[in-house]
Each structure stands twice: as structure tokens, then as C-alpha cells.
Amino acid sequence: MKRMKTLLVIVAFLGTILAAQAQRRTVVKVYPKYGTVVTTVTSPTIVVHNSNNFYYADGVWYKPRGRKYVVCAAPRGVIVNTLPRGSKVVYVNGRRLYKYRGVWYKRTGRQYVVVTV
């Protein structure tokens, strides 16, 4: 009888651990490819560059097309106030640059400019 109780306690303990592990979720962020058309952009920053409006949200750049938005490459020379979360510091030829999803940024004062490397 004592072995049975011990076995039940162990099974209950393992069940609790497995249930806790099953509740943990890994969030994978999927970014749209260039040319993808979306209907809404969540909390965008509007950036004017060469008389064109661009929308910038979470490291993704959009151009307006009617009432929709098209995912596009970051315009070179555009200035942003903050880097996307998850950007990496990279040194290229002694210059400190920041990289995020293939877009390179260089710090200028308190802002960042998109550059070509």
C-alpha cells in the first residue's frame, strides 16, 4: 500500500511538471516579405523621405497604396528616432553600425540613419 501511494505521488508530480511545460509557448515572429500588401499597420511611425510617406512599425517599412500598405525596403538615408527591438551591434571597418533584418543603421546624434554597407 505504501508503494502504491509513493507511485501515485510520483505520477502526480510528473504530471504537474509536464502540464507546466506544455503551457510554455515559444513565440515566433514572422515578418512579411517585400511586396506583401497589408490592410493595417499597428502603431506606425510616419516618416517623410524625399517627399514620400513611409510607415515604420516594428522594424518593417511600408509604402501606402490607396487604403492599404505594401511592405518595402528601408529607404536609404531616412532617419529614425529609435532602433527596432532586437537590432544587433556590428563593427564594419571600425564603424559601429546596427543591423536588423538586413537593414543597416548608423547613429547620428540621438537618431539613426539607414545606410548601405
JSON list of N, CA, C and O in Angstrom, two decimals, residues 33-76:
[
{"chain": "A", "resi": 33, "resn": "LYS", "atom": "N", "xyz": [7.20, 39.45, -46.39]},
{"chain": "A", "resi": 33, "resn": "LYS", "atom": "CA", "xyz": [8.20, 39.66, -47.44]},
{"chain": "A", "resi": 33, "resn": "LYS", "atom": "C", "xyz": [7.91, 40.97, -48.16]},
{"chain": "A", "resi": 33, "resn": "LYS", "atom": "O", "xyz": [6.79, 41.49, -48.13]},
{"chain": "A", "resi": 34, "resn": "TYR", "atom": "N", "xyz": [8.94, 41.49, -48.83]},
{"chain": "A", "resi": 34, "resn": "TYR", "atom": "CA", "xyz": [8.76, 42.70, -49.63]},
{"chain": "A", "resi": 34, "resn": "TYR", "atom": "C", "xyz": [7.68, 42.45, -50.68]},
{"chain": "A", "resi": 34, "resn": "TYR", "atom": "O", "xyz": [7.63, 41.39, -51.29]},
{"chain": "A", "resi": 35, "resn": "GLY", "atom": "N", "xyz": [6.83, 43.44, -50.85]},
{"chain": "A", "resi": 35, "resn": "GLY", "atom": "CA", "xyz": [5.76, 43.33, -51.83]},
{"chain": "A", "resi": 35, "resn": "GLY", "atom": "C", "xyz": [4.45, 42.84, -51.25]},
{"chain": "A", "resi": 35, "resn": "GLY", "atom": "O", "xyz": [3.42, 42.90, -51.92]},
{"chain": "A", "resi": 36, "resn": "THR", "atom": "N", "xyz": [4.47, 42.38, -50.01]},
{"chain": "A", "resi": 36, "resn": "THR", "atom": "CA", "xyz": [3.25, 41.91, -49.37]},
{"chain": "A", "resi": 36, "resn": "THR", "atom": "C", "xyz": [2.34, 43.10, -49.10]},
{"chain": "A", "resi": 36, "resn": "THR", "atom": "O", "xyz": [2.78, 44.14, -48.63]},
{"chain": "A", "resi": 37, "resn": "VAL", "atom": "N", "xyz": [1.06, 42.95, -49.41]},
{"chain": "A", "resi": 37, "resn": "VAL", "atom": "CA", "xyz": [0.08, 44.01, -49.18]},
{"chain": "A", "resi": 37, "resn": "VAL", "atom": "C", "xyz": [-0.68, 43.70, -47.90]},
{"chain": "A", "resi": 37, "resn": "VAL", "atom": "O", "xyz": [-1.19, 42.59, -47.73]},
{"chain": "A", "resi": 38, "resn": "VAL", "atom": "N", "xyz": [-0.75, 44.68, -47.00]},
{"chain": "A", "resi": 38, "resn": "VAL", "atom": "CA", "xyz": [-1.49, 44.52, -45.75]},
{"chain": "A", "resi": 38, "resn": "VAL", "atom": "C", "xyz": [-2.53, 45.63, -45.64]},
{"chain": "A", "resi": 38, "resn": "VAL", "atom": "O", "xyz": [-2.38, 46.69, -46.24]},
{"chain": "A", "resi": 39, "resn": "THR", "atom": "N", "xyz": [-3.58, 45.37, -44.88]},
{"chain": "A", "resi": 39, "resn": "THR", "atom": "CA", "xyz": [-4.64, 46.37, -44.76]},
{"chain": "A", "resi": 39, "resn": "THR", "atom": "C", "xyz": [-4.43, 47.31, -43.59]},
{"chain": "A", "resi": 39, "resn": "THR", "atom": "O", "xyz": [-4.90, 48.44, -43.63]},
{"chain": "A", "resi": 40, "resn": "THR", "atom": "N", "xyz": [-3.73, 46.86, -42.55]},
{"chain": "A", "resi": 40, "resn": "THR", "atom": "CA", "xyz": [-3.48, 47.71, -41.39]},
{"chain": "A", "resi": 40, "resn": "THR", "atom": "C", "xyz": [-2.04, 47.56, -40.93]},
{"chain": "A", "resi": 40, "resn": "THR", "atom": "O", "xyz": [-1.43, 46.52, -41.11]},
{"chain": "A", "resi": 41, "resn": "VAL", "atom": "N", "xyz": [-1.54, 48.62, -40.31]},
{"chain": "A", "resi": 41, "resn": "VAL", "atom": "CA", "xyz": [-0.21, 48.61, -39.70]},
{"chain": "A", "resi": 41, "resn": "VAL", "atom": "C", "xyz": [-0.40, 49.03, -38.25]},
{"chain": "A", "resi": 41, "resn": "VAL", "atom": "O", "xyz": [-0.98, 50.08, -37.98]},
{"chain": "A", "resi": 42, "resn": "THR", "atom": "N", "xyz": [0.10, 48.24, -37.33]},
{"chain": "A", "resi": 42, "resn": "THR", "atom": "CA", "xyz": [-0.09, 48.50, -35.91]},
{"chain": "A", "resi": 42, "resn": "THR", "atom": "C", "xyz": [0.90, 49.54, -35.41]},
{"chain": "A", "resi": 42, "resn": "THR", "atom": "O", "xyz": [2.11, 49.37, -35.54]},
{"chain": "A", "resi": 43, "resn": "SER", "atom": "N", "xyz": [0.41, 50.62, -34.87]},
{"chain": "A", "resi": 43, "resn": "SER", "atom": "CA", "xyz": [1.20, 51.70, -34.27]},
{"chain": "A", "resi": 43, "resn": "SER", "atom": "C", "xyz": [2.37, 52.15, -35.16]},
{"chain": "A", "resi": 43, "resn": "SER", "atom": "O", "xyz": [3.52, 52.10, -34.74]},
{"chain": "A", "resi": 44, "resn": "PRO", "atom": "N", "xyz": [2.09, 52.61, -36.37]},
{"chain": "A", "resi": 44, "resn": "PRO", "atom": "CA", "xyz": [3.19, 53.01, -37.25]},
{"chain": "A", "resi": 44, "resn": "PRO", "atom": "C", "xyz": [3.72, 54.40, -36.92]},
{"chain": "A", "resi": 44, "resn": "PRO", "atom": "O", "xyz": [3.02, 55.23, -36.36]},
{"chain": "A", "resi": 45, "resn": "THR", "atom": "N", "xyz": [4.97, 54.62, -37.27]},
{"chain": "A", "resi": 45, "resn": "THR", "atom": "CA", "xyz": [5.56, 55.93, -37.25]},
{"chain": "A", "resi": 45, "resn": "THR", "atom": "C", "xyz": [5.61, 56.40, -38.69]},
{"chain": "A", "resi": 45, "resn": "THR", "atom": "O", "xyz": [6.11, 55.68, -39.56]},
{"chain": "A", "resi": 46, "resn": "ILE", "atom": "N", "xyz": [5.09, 57.57, -38.97]},
{"chain": "A", "resi": 46, "resn": "ILE", "atom": "CA", "xyz": [5.10, 58.10, -40.33]},
{"chain": "A", "resi": 46, "resn": "ILE", "atom": "C", "xyz": [6.40, 58.86, -40.53]},
{"chain": "A", "resi": 46, "resn": "ILE", "atom": "O", "xyz": [6.73, 59.76, -39.76]},
{"chain": "A", "resi": 47, "resn": "VAL", "atom": "N", "xyz": [7.15, 58.48, -41.55]},
{"chain": "A", "resi": 47, "resn": "VAL", "atom": "CA", "xyz": [8.43, 59.09, -41.85]},
{"chain": "A", "resi": 47, "resn": "VAL", "atom": "C", "xyz": [8.36, 59.65, -43.27]},
{"chain": "A", "resi": 47, "resn": "VAL", "atom": "O", "xyz": [8.02, 58.93, -44.20]},
{"chain": "A", "resi": 48, "resn": "VAL", "atom": "N", "xyz": [8.67, 60.94, -43.42]},
{"chain": "A", "resi": 48, "resn": "VAL", "atom": "CA", "xyz": [8.68, 61.57, -44.74]},
{"chain": "A", "resi": 48, "resn": "VAL", "atom": "C", "xyz": [10.13, 61.59, -45.23]},
{"chain": "A", "resi": 48, "resn": "VAL", "atom": "O", "xyz": [11.02, 62.07, -44.55]},
{"chain": "A", "resi": 49, "resn": "HIS", "atom": "N", "xyz": [10.34, 61.02, -46.43]},
{"chain": "A", "resi": 49, "resn": "HIS", "atom": "CA", "xyz": [11.68, 60.96, -47.02]},
{"chain": "A", "resi": 49, "resn": "HIS", "atom": "C", "xyz": [11.56, 61.26, -48.51]},
{"chain": "A", "resi": 49, "resn": "HIS", "atom": "O", "xyz": [10.83, 60.57, -49.22]},
{"chain": "A", "resi": 50, "resn": "ASN", "atom": "N", "xyz": [12.26, 62.30, -48.96]},
{"chain": "A", "resi": 50, "resn": "ASN", "atom": "CA", "xyz": [12.20, 62.72, -50.37]},
{"chain": "A", "resi": 50, "resn": "ASN", "atom": "C", "xyz": [10.76, 62.92, -50.84]},
{"chain": "A", "resi": 50, "resn": "ASN", "atom": "O", "xyz": [10.35, 62.43, -51.88]},
{"chain": "A", "resi": 51, "resn": "SER", "atom": "N", "xyz": [9.98, 63.60, -50.03]},
{"chain": "A", "resi": 51, "resn": "SER", "atom": "CA", "xyz": [8.58, 63.92, -50.31]},
{"chain": "A", "resi": 51, "resn": "SER", "atom": "C", "xyz": [7.68, 62.69, -50.41]},
{"chain": "A", "resi": 51, "resn": "SER", "atom": "O", "xyz": [6.58, 62.77, -50.97]},
{"chain": "A", "resi": 52, "resn": "ASN", "atom": "N", "xyz": [8.10, 61.56, -49.90]},
{"chain": "A", "resi": 52, "resn": "ASN", "atom": "CA", "xyz": [7.29, 60.34, -49.89]},
{"chain": "A", "resi": 52, "resn": "ASN", "atom": "C", "xyz": [7.03, 59.93, -48.45]},
{"chain": "A", "resi": 52, "resn": "ASN", "atom": "O", "xyz": [7.93, 59.97, -47.61]},
{"chain": "A", "resi": 53, "resn": "ASN", "atom": "N", "xyz": [5.82, 59.50, -48.17]},
{"chain": "A", "resi": 53, "resn": "ASN", "atom": "CA", "xyz": [5.49, 58.98, -46.85]},
{"chain": "A", "resi": 53, "resn": "ASN", "atom": "C", "xyz": [5.85, 57.51, -46.76]},
{"chain": "A", "resi": 53, "resn": "ASN", "atom": "O", "xyz": [5.54, 56.73, -47.67]},
{"chain": "A", "resi": 54, "resn": "PHE", "atom": "N", "xyz": [6.49, 57.14, -45.68]},
{"chain": "A", "resi": 54, "resn": "PHE", "atom": "CA", "xyz": [6.77, 55.75, -45.37]},
{"chain": "A", "resi": 54, "resn": "PHE", "atom": "C", "xyz": [6.22, 55.49, -43.98]},
{"chain": "A", "resi": 54, "resn": "PHE", "atom": "O", "xyz": [6.21, 56.37, -43.12]},
{"chain": "A", "resi": 55, "resn": "TYR", "atom": "N", "xyz": [5.76, 54.28, -43.76]},
{"chain": "A", "resi": 55, "resn": "TYR", "atom": "CA", "xyz": [5.27, 53.88, -42.46]},
{"chain": "A", "resi": 55, "resn": "TYR", "atom": "C", "xyz": [6.23, 52.84, -41.91]},
{"chain": "A", "resi": 55, "resn": "TYR", "atom": "O", "xyz": [6.62, 51.92, -42.61]},
{"chain": "A", "resi": 56, "resn": "TYR", "atom": "N", "xyz": [6.59, 53.02, -40.63]},
{"chain": "A", "resi": 56, "resn": "TYR", "atom": "CA", "xyz": [7.62, 52.21, -40.00]},
{"chain": "A", "resi": 56, "resn": "TYR", "atom": "C", "xyz": [7.03, 51.64, -38.72]},
{"chain": "A", "resi": 56, "resn": "TYR", "atom": "O", "xyz": [6.59, 52.39, -37.84]},
{"chain": "A", "resi": 57, "resn": "ALA", "atom": "N", "xyz": [6.98, 50.31, -38.61]},
{"chain": "A", "resi": 57, "resn": "ALA", "atom": "CA", "xyz": [6.44, 49.69, -37.41]},
{"chain": "A", "resi": 57, "resn": "ALA", "atom": "C", "xyz": [7.18, 48.39, -37.13]},
{"chain": "A", "resi": 57, "resn": "ALA", "atom": "O", "xyz": [7.25, 47.51, -38.00]},
{"chain": "A", "resi": 58, "resn": "ASP", "atom": "N", "xyz": [7.78, 48.29, -35.96]},
{"chain": "A", "resi": 58, "resn": "ASP", "atom": "CA", "xyz": [8.45, 47.07, -35.51]},
{"chain": "A", "resi": 58, "resn": "ASP", "atom": "C", "xyz": [9.51, 46.58, -36.49]},
{"chain": "A", "resi": 58, "resn": "ASP", "atom": "O", "xyz": [9.64, 45.41, -36.76]},
{"chain": "A", "resi": 59, "resn": "GLY", "atom": "N", "xyz": [10.25, 47.53, -37.06]},
{"chain": "A", "resi": 59, "resn": "GLY", "atom": "CA", "xyz": [11.35, 47.18, -37.96]},
{"chain": "A", "resi": 59, "resn": "GLY", "atom": "C", "xyz": [10.95, 46.89, -39.38]},
{"chain": "A", "resi": 59, "resn": "GLY", "atom": "O", "xyz": [11.77, 46.54, -40.20]},
{"chain": "A", "resi": 60, "resn": "VAL", "atom": "N", "xyz": [9.67, 47.02, -39.71]},
{"chain": "A", "resi": 60, "resn": "VAL", "atom": "CA", "xyz": [9.17, 46.77, -41.06]},
{"chain": "A", "resi": 60, "resn": "VAL", "atom": "C", "xyz": [8.76, 48.09, -41.69]},
{"chain": "A", "resi": 60, "resn": "VAL", "atom": "O", "xyz": [8.13, 48.92, -41.05]},
{"chain": "A", "resi": 61, "resn": "TRP", "atom": "N", "xyz": [9.14, 48.29, -42.95]},
{"chain": "A", "resi": 61, "resn": "TRP", "atom": "CA", "xyz": [8.84, 49.52, -43.68]},
{"chain": "A", "resi": 61, "resn": "TRP", "atom": "C", "xyz": [7.70, 49.28, -44.66]},
{"chain": "A", "resi": 61, "resn": "TRP", "atom": "O", "xyz": [7.65, 48.25, -45.33]},
{"chain": "A", "resi": 62, "resn": "TYR", "atom": "N", "xyz": [6.79, 50.26, -44.76]},
{"chain": "A", "resi": 62, "resn": "TYR", "atom": "CA", "xyz": [5.63, 50.16, -45.63]},
{"chain": "A", "resi": 62, "resn": "TYR", "atom": "C", "xyz": [5.50, 51.43, -46.47]},
{"chain": "A", "resi": 62, "resn": "TYR", "atom": "O", "xyz": [5.83, 52.53, -46.01]},
{"chain": "A", "resi": 63, "resn": "LYS", "atom": "N", "xyz": [4.96, 51.27, -47.69]},
{"chain": "A", "resi": 63, "resn": "LYS", "atom": "CA", "xyz": [4.56, 52.40, -48.52]},
{"chain": "A", "resi": 63, "resn": "LYS", "atom": "C", "xyz": [3.05, 52.36, -48.63]},
{"chain": "A", "resi": 63, "resn": "LYS", "atom": "O", "xyz": [2.47, 51.28, -48.75]},
{"chain": "A", "resi": 64, "resn": "PRO", "atom": "N", "xyz": [2.39, 53.52, -48.58]},
{"chain": "A", "resi": 64, "resn": "PRO", "atom": "CA", "xyz": [0.93, 53.50, -48.74]},
{"chain": "A", "resi": 64, "resn": "PRO", "atom": "C", "xyz": [0.56, 53.21, -50.19]},
{"chain": "A", "resi": 64, "resn": "PRO", "atom": "O", "xyz": [1.21, 53.65, -51.12]},
{"chain": "A", "resi": 65, "resn": "ARG", "atom": "N", "xyz": [-0.50, 52.44, -50.36]},
{"chain": "A", "resi": 65, "resn": "ARG", "atom": "CA", "xyz": [-1.06, 52.18, -51.68]},
{"chain": "A", "resi": 65, "resn": "ARG", "atom": "C", "xyz": [-2.58, 52.22, -51.52]},
{"chain": "A", "resi": 65, "resn": "ARG", "atom": "O", "xyz": [-3.19, 51.23, -51.12]},
{"chain": "A", "resi": 66, "resn": "GLY", "atom": "N", "xyz": [-3.14, 53.38, -51.80]},
{"chain": "A", "resi": 66, "resn": "GLY", "atom": "CA", "xyz": [-4.57, 53.56, -51.57]},
{"chain": "A", "resi": 66, "resn": "GLY", "atom": "C", "xyz": [-4.85, 53.49, -50.09]},
{"chain": "A", "resi": 66, "resn": "GLY", "atom": "O", "xyz": [-4.25, 54.20, -49.29]},
{"chain": "A", "resi": 67, "resn": "ARG", "atom": "N", "xyz": [-5.75, 52.58, -49.71]},
{"chain": "A", "resi": 67, "resn": "ARG", "atom": "CA", "xyz": [-6.07, 52.38, -48.30]},
{"chain": "A", "resi": 67, "resn": "ARG", "atom": "C", "xyz": [-5.29, 51.22, -47.69]},
{"chain": "A", "resi": 67, "resn": "ARG", "atom": "O", "xyz": [-5.54, 50.82, -46.57]},
{"chain": "A", "resi": 68, "resn": "LYS", "atom": "N", "xyz": [-4.35, 50.68, -48.44]},
{"chain": "A", "resi": 68, "resn": "LYS", "atom": "CA", "xyz": [-3.55, 49.56, -47.96]},
{"chain": "A", "resi": 68, "resn": "LYS", "atom": "C", "xyz": [-2.08, 49.96, -47.90]},
{"chain": "A", "resi": 68, "resn": "LYS", "atom": "O", "xyz": [-1.72, 51.08, -48.24]},
{"chain": "A", "resi": 69, "resn": "TYR", "atom": "N", "xyz": [-1.25, 49.03, -47.47]},
{"chain": "A", "resi": 69, "resn": "TYR", "atom": "CA", "xyz": [0.19, 49.28, -47.32]},
{"chain": "A", "resi": 69, "resn": "TYR", "atom": "C", "xyz": [0.97, 48.14, -47.95]},
{"chain": "A", "resi": 69, "resn": "TYR", "atom": "O", "xyz": [0.58, 46.98, -47.84]},
{"chain": "A", "resi": 70, "resn": "VAL", "atom": "N", "xyz": [2.08, 48.48, -48.59]},
{"chain": "A", "resi": 70, "resn": "VAL", "atom": "CA", "xyz": [2.94, 47.49, -49.22]},
{"chain": "A", "resi": 70, "resn": "VAL", "atom": "C", "xyz": [4.27, 47.45, -48.47]},
{"chain": "A", "resi": 70, "resn": "VAL", "atom": "O", "xyz": [4.88, 48.49, -48.23]},
{"chain": "A", "resi": 71, "resn": "VAL", "atom": "N", "xyz": [4.71, 46.26, -48.11]},
{"chain": "A", "resi": 71, "resn": "VAL", "atom": "CA", "xyz": [5.99, 46.10, -47.42]},
{"chain": "A", "resi": 71, "resn": "VAL", "atom": "C", "xyz": [7.10, 46.41, -48.43]},
{"chain": "A", "resi": 71, "resn": "VAL", "atom": "O", "xyz": [7.09, 45.91, -49.55]},
{"chain": "A", "resi": 72, "resn": "CYS", "atom": "N", "xyz": [8.03, 47.28, -48.02]},
{"chain": "A", "resi": 72, "resn": "CYS", "atom": "CA", "xyz": [9.10, 47.69, -48.92]},
{"chain": "A", "resi": 72, "resn": "CYS", "atom": "C", "xyz": [10.44, 47.69, -48.19]},
{"chain": "A", "resi": 72, "resn": "CYS", "atom": "O", "xyz": [10.50, 47.53, -46.98]},
{"chain": "A", "resi": 73, "resn": "ALA", "atom": "N", "xyz": [11.50, 47.89, -48.96]},
{"chain": "A", "resi": 73, "resn": "ALA", "atom": "CA", "xyz": [12.83, 48.01, -48.38]},
{"chain": "A", "resi": 73, "resn": "ALA", "atom": "C", "xyz": [12.95, 49.36, -47.68]},
{"chain": "A", "resi": 73, "resn": "ALA", "atom": "O", "xyz": [12.27, 50.33, -48.05]},
{"chain": "A", "resi": 74, "resn": "ALA", "atom": "N", "xyz": [13.80, 49.44, -46.69]},
{"chain": "A", "resi": 74, "resn": "ALA", "atom": "CA", "xyz": [14.01, 50.70, -45.98]},
{"chain": "A", "resi": 74, "resn": "ALA", "atom": "C", "xyz": [14.67, 51.70, -46.93]},
{"chain": "A", "resi": 74, "resn": "ALA", "atom": "O", "xyz": [15.64, 51.37, -47.60]},
{"chain": "A", "resi": 75, "resn": "PRO", "atom": "N", "xyz": [14.14, 52.90, -47.02]},
{"chain": "A", "resi": 75, "resn": "PRO", "atom": "CA", "xyz": [14.74, 53.90, -47.90]},
{"chain": "A", "resi": 75, "resn": "PRO", "atom": "C", "xyz": [16.08, 54.36, -47.33]},
{"chain": "A", "resi": 75, "resn": "PRO", "atom": "O", "xyz": [16.18, 54.70, -46.16]},
{"chain": "A", "resi": 76, "resn": "ARG", "atom": "N", "xyz": [17.12, 54.35, -48.16]},
{"chain": "A", "resi": 76, "resn": "ARG", "atom": "CA", "xyz": [18.46, 54.76, -47.71]},
{"chain": "A", "resi": 76, "resn": "ARG", "atom": "C", "xyz": [18.46, 56.25, -47.40]},
{"chain": "A", "resi": 76, "resn": "ARG", "atom": "O", "xyz": [17.91, 57.06, -48.13]}
]
